[in-house]
Coordinates of C-alpha atoms and ligand atoms in Angstrom, one line a residue:
X686 CA 17.1 -7.5 13.0
X687 CA 15.4 -10.2 14.8
X688 CA 12.8 -12.4 13.1
X689 CA 9.7 -14.1 14.3
X690 CA 9.7 -12.0 17.4
X691 CA 7.1 -9.4 18.3
X692 CA 8.8 -6.1 19.1
X693 CA 6.2 -3.5 18.4
X694 CA 3.1 -2.8 16.4
X695 CA 1.9 0.7 15.3
X696 CA -1.8 1.0 14.4
X697 CA -2.7 4.0 12.3
X698 CA -6.4 4.7 12.0
X699 CA -8.4 7.5 10.6
X700 CA -10.9 8.4 7.8
X701 CA -10.0 8.4 4.2
X702 CA -12.1 11.0 2.3
X703 CA -12.4 11.1 -1.5
X704 CA -11.5 14.7 -2.6
X705 CA -12.8 14.1 -6.1
X706 CA -14.7 11.2 -7.7
X707 CA -13.0 7.8 -7.3
X708 CA -12.9 4.9 -9.7
X709 CA -11.7 1.6 -8.5
X710 CA -13.2 -0.8 -11.0
X711 CA -14.4 -4.3 -10.5
X712 CA -12.7 -6.9 -12.6
X713 CA -9.7 -6.8 -14.9
X714 CA -11.2 -4.4 -17.4
X715 CA -11.1 -1.5 -14.9
X716 CA -8.0 0.0 -16.3
X717 CA -8.9 -0.7 -19.9
X718 CA -10.2 2.5 -21.4
X719 CA -11.6 0.6 -24.4
X720 CA -14.0 -1.5 -22.3
X721 CA -17.6 -0.5 -21.7
X722 CA -19.7 -0.2 -18.6
X723 CA -17.1 -0.5 -15.9
X724 CA -18.6 -0.6 -12.4
X725 CA -17.0 0.3 -9.2
X726 CA -15.9 -2.5 -6.8
X727 CA -18.5 -3.4 -4.2
X728 CA -18.8 -5.7 -1.3
X729 CA -21.3 -8.6 -1.0
X730 CA -23.9 -6.1 0.2
X731 CA -23.5 -3.9 -2.9
X732 CA -21.7 -1.1 -1.1
X733 CA -18.5 0.3 -2.6
X734 CA -15.3 -0.2 -0.7
X735 CA -11.6 0.3 -1.3
X736 CA -9.4 -2.8 -1.2
X737 CA -6.5 -2.3 1.2
X738 CA -4.2 -3.9 -1.3
X739 CA -5.0 -1.2 -3.9
X740 CA -4.0 1.6 -1.5
X741 CA -0.9 -0.4 -0.4
X742 CA 0.1 -0.8 -4.0
X743 CA -0.2 2.9 -4.7
X744 CA 1.8 3.7 -1.6
X745 CA 4.5 1.3 -2.7
X746 CA 4.9 2.6 -6.2
X747 CA 4.8 6.2 -4.9
X748 CA 7.7 5.4 -2.5
X749 CA 9.6 3.6 -5.3
X750 CA 9.2 6.6 -7.5
X751 CA 10.1 9.1 -4.9
X752 CA 13.2 7.3 -3.7
X753 CA 14.5 6.7 -7.2
X754 CA 14.4 10.4 -7.8
X755 CA 15.3 11.7 -4.3
X756 CA 18.2 9.3 -3.6
X757 CA 20.0 10.6 -6.6
X758 CA 19.2 14.2 -5.9
X759 CA 19.8 14.3 -2.2
X760 CA 22.3 11.5 -1.8
X761 CA 20.1 9.7 0.7
X762 CA 21.2 6.3 1.9
X763 CA 18.0 4.7 0.9
X764 CA 17.4 2.3 -1.9
X765 CA 14.5 1.3 -4.1
X766 CA 14.5 -1.5 -6.5
X767 CA 12.3 -1.8 -9.6
X768 CA 10.2 -4.7 -8.4
X769 CA 9.0 -5.9 -11.8
X770 CA 12.1 -5.4 -13.9
X771 CA 15.1 -5.3 -11.6
X772 CA 14.1 -6.7 -8.2
X773 CA 16.6 -6.6 -5.4
X774 CA 15.9 -10.3 -4.7
X775 CA 16.3 -12.1 -8.1
X776 CA 15.0 -15.5 -9.0
X777 CA 18.6 -16.6 -9.5
X778 CA 19.4 -15.5 -5.9
X779 CA 16.5 -17.5 -4.5
X780 CA 17.4 -20.5 -6.6
X781 CA 21.1 -20.5 -5.5
X782 CA 20.1 -20.2 -1.9
X783 CA 17.6 -23.0 -1.8
X784 CA 19.8 -25.2 0.5
X785 CA 20.2 -22.4 3.0
X786 CA 16.5 -21.7 3.0
X787 CA 15.8 -25.3 3.9
X788 CA 18.7 -25.9 6.4
X789 CA 19.0 -22.6 8.1
X790 CA 15.8 -20.5 7.7
X791 CA 16.8 -17.8 10.2
X792 CA 20.1 -17.2 8.5
X793 CA 18.3 -17.2 5.1
X794 CA 15.8 -14.6 6.4
X795 CA 18.7 -12.4 7.6
X796 CA 20.3 -12.7 4.2
X797 CA 17.1 -11.7 2.4
X798 CA 16.7 -8.8 4.7
X799 CA 20.3 -7.5 4.0
X800 CA 19.9 -7.8 0.3
X801 CA 16.4 -6.2 0.2
X802 CA 16.0 -2.6 -0.7
X803 CA 14.3 -0.1 1.6
X804 CA 11.0 -0.3 -0.2
X805 CA 10.9 -4.1 0.0
X806 CA 11.8 -4.0 3.7
X807 CA 8.6 -2.0 4.2
X808 CA 6.3 -3.5 1.6
X809 CA 7.8 -7.0 1.2
X810 CA 8.8 -9.0 -1.9
X811 CA 8.7 -12.6 -3.1
X812 CA 10.9 -13.7 -0.3
X813 CA 9.8 -11.5 2.6
X814 CA 6.4 -10.6 4.0
X815 CA 5.4 -7.0 4.1
X816 CA 5.6 -5.2 7.4
X817 CA 2.6 -3.1 6.6
X818 CA -1.0 -4.2 6.1
X819 CA -3.9 -2.1 5.2
X820 CA -7.4 -3.4 5.9
X821 CA -10.1 -3.1 3.2
X822 CA -11.6 0.3 3.7
X823 CA -15.3 0.1 4.5
X824 CA -17.7 3.0 3.6
X825 CA -18.7 5.2 6.5
X826 CA -20.6 8.0 4.7
X827 CA -21.4 9.1 1.2
X828 CA -20.7 6.4 -1.4
X829 CA -23.2 7.5 -4.0
X830 CA -22.3 5.9 -7.3
X831 CA -22.4 8.3 -10.3
X832 CA -22.2 7.4 -14.0
X833 CA -19.6 9.0 -16.2
X834 CA -18.9 8.9 -19.9
X835 CA -15.5 8.2 -21.3
X836 CA -14.0 8.3 -24.8
X837 CA -12.4 5.1 -26.0
X838 CA -8.7 5.2 -26.7
X839 CA -7.3 3.4 -29.7
X840 CA -4.7 0.9 -28.4
X841 CA -2.4 1.2 -31.4
X842 CA -2.3 4.9 -31.8
X843 CA -3.1 6.1 -28.2
X844 CA -5.5 8.7 -29.5
X845 CA -9.2 8.9 -29.1
X846 CA -11.1 6.3 -31.1
X847 CA -13.9 8.0 -33.0
X848 CA -17.3 6.9 -32.0
X849 CA -16.2 4.8 -29.1
X850 CA -18.0 6.0 -26.0
X851 CA -18.2 4.0 -22.8
X852 CA -19.7 4.4 -19.4
X853 CA -18.1 3.9 -16.1
X854 CA -19.1 4.4 -12.5
X855 CA -17.4 6.6 -9.9
X856 CA -17.9 7.0 -6.2
X857 CA -18.9 10.6 -5.4
X858 CA -16.4 13.1 -4.0
X859 CA -16.7 13.6 -0.2
X860 CA -17.3 9.9 0.5
X861 CA -15.6 8.6 3.7
X862 CA -14.0 5.3 4.3
X863 CA -12.5 3.8 7.5
X864 CA -8.7 3.6 7.3
X865 CA -6.7 1.2 9.3
X866 CA -3.1 0.3 8.7
X867 CA -1.0 -2.0 10.9
X868 CA 2.8 -1.8 10.9
X869 CA 4.7 -4.6 12.6
X870 CA 8.3 -4.4 13.8
X871 CA 9.4 -1.4 11.8
X872 CA 13.0 -0.4 12.0
X873 CA 13.8 3.3 12.3
X874 CA 14.3 3.9 8.6
X875 CA 11.1 2.0 7.6
X876 CA 9.1 4.0 10.1
X877 CA 10.5 7.3 8.7
X878 CA 9.6 6.3 5.1
X879 CA 6.1 5.2 6.2
X880 CA 5.6 8.5 7.9
X881 CA 6.5 10.4 4.7
X882 CA 3.7 8.4 3.0
X883 CA 1.3 9.1 5.8
X884 CA 2.1 12.9 5.6
X885 CA 1.4 12.8 1.9
X886 CA -2.0 11.1 2.5
X887 CA -2.9 13.7 5.1
X888 CA -1.9 16.4 2.7
X889 CA -4.1 15.0 -0.1
X890 CA -1.1 14.3 -2.4
X891 CA -2.0 10.8 -3.3
X892 CA -4.5 9.5 -5.9
X893 CA -5.8 6.0 -6.1
X894 CA -7.8 4.0 -8.6
X895 CA -8.0 4.5 -12.3
X896 CA -7.9 7.7 -14.4
X897 CA -5.9 9.6 -11.8
X898 CA -4.3 11.6 -14.6
X899 CA -7.8 12.8 -15.6
X900 CA -8.5 14.2 -12.1
X901 CA -10.0 11.2 -10.4
X902 CA -9.2 9.4 -7.2
X903 CA -7.6 12.1 -5.1
X904 CA -7.9 11.1 -1.4
X905 CA -7.1 12.6 1.9
X906 CA -6.7 11.1 5.4
X907 CA -8.3 13.0 8.2
X908 CA -8.5 12.4 12.0
X909 CA -5.4 10.3 11.9
X910 CA -4.6 8.5 15.2
X911 CA -1.6 6.4 16.0
X912 CA -1.2 3.9 18.8
X913 CA 1.8 1.7 19.6
X914 CA 1.7 -1.8 21.0
X915 CA 4.7 -3.3 22.6
X916 CA 5.0 -6.6 24.5
X917 CA 4.9 -4.5 27.7
X918 CA 1.8 -2.6 26.7
X919 CA 0.1 -5.9 25.8
X920 CA 0.9 -7.4 29.1
X921 CA -0.4 -4.3 30.8
X922 CA -3.6 -4.5 28.8
X923 CA -4.2 -8.1 29.6
X924 CA -3.5 -7.6 33.3
X925 CA -6.0 -4.8 33.3
X926 CA -8.6 -7.1 31.8
X927 CA -7.9 -9.8 34.4
X928 CA -7.7 -7.3 37.2
X929 CA -4.2 -8.4 38.4
Ligands
LIG1233 ZN1 13.4 -4.2 -3.5

């Protein structure tokens, strides 16, 4: 694995359609069923959008979940750490390699790569940048915001709190957002894993936002296109522009 060198870039683009209403809330209270009047996240023009980081987070946890189950079942040679509780790169490891990081950054990067699990190799961790970026998804069509009523949940007991009703906004089903994902320098295994997630998105098997267990947030990617850039193709592109 070579670092800091551009090998290839895959650009995935398409349309993400909401199969049922979508709730990606604005602010920290979006996931809190006890809060009231939760609005959907909007850009500066007041138009709903989907933060790329939200979708990326969902894809990451989906892959973590899938691998932790499938690796055991199918004896795959892929690994997934539990990024919050048992990360593959621990704070102790980072601390004990401080000197190496300072004196020999390339060797350090190689070490981090070797110690990182397959999910982190794709989506990054504290010590390594992600190889995948998803742009914020701008609205193309639809996007009507509808008001829903919810029942508050008692935090202690986990059951419906009597008399607590709150309102939240959702983006209507059938809304369409522009999807663009950029993957840089993927190795073969990372590309395979990413393609599994892409397939799932195309098949409508992934839900995003809040209240997904209550039937919200199912999305599907349609009209997916994939283009590959390599150093050679970039040179080709530029020489076309300059007419050489
Ligand atoms: Zn990891």
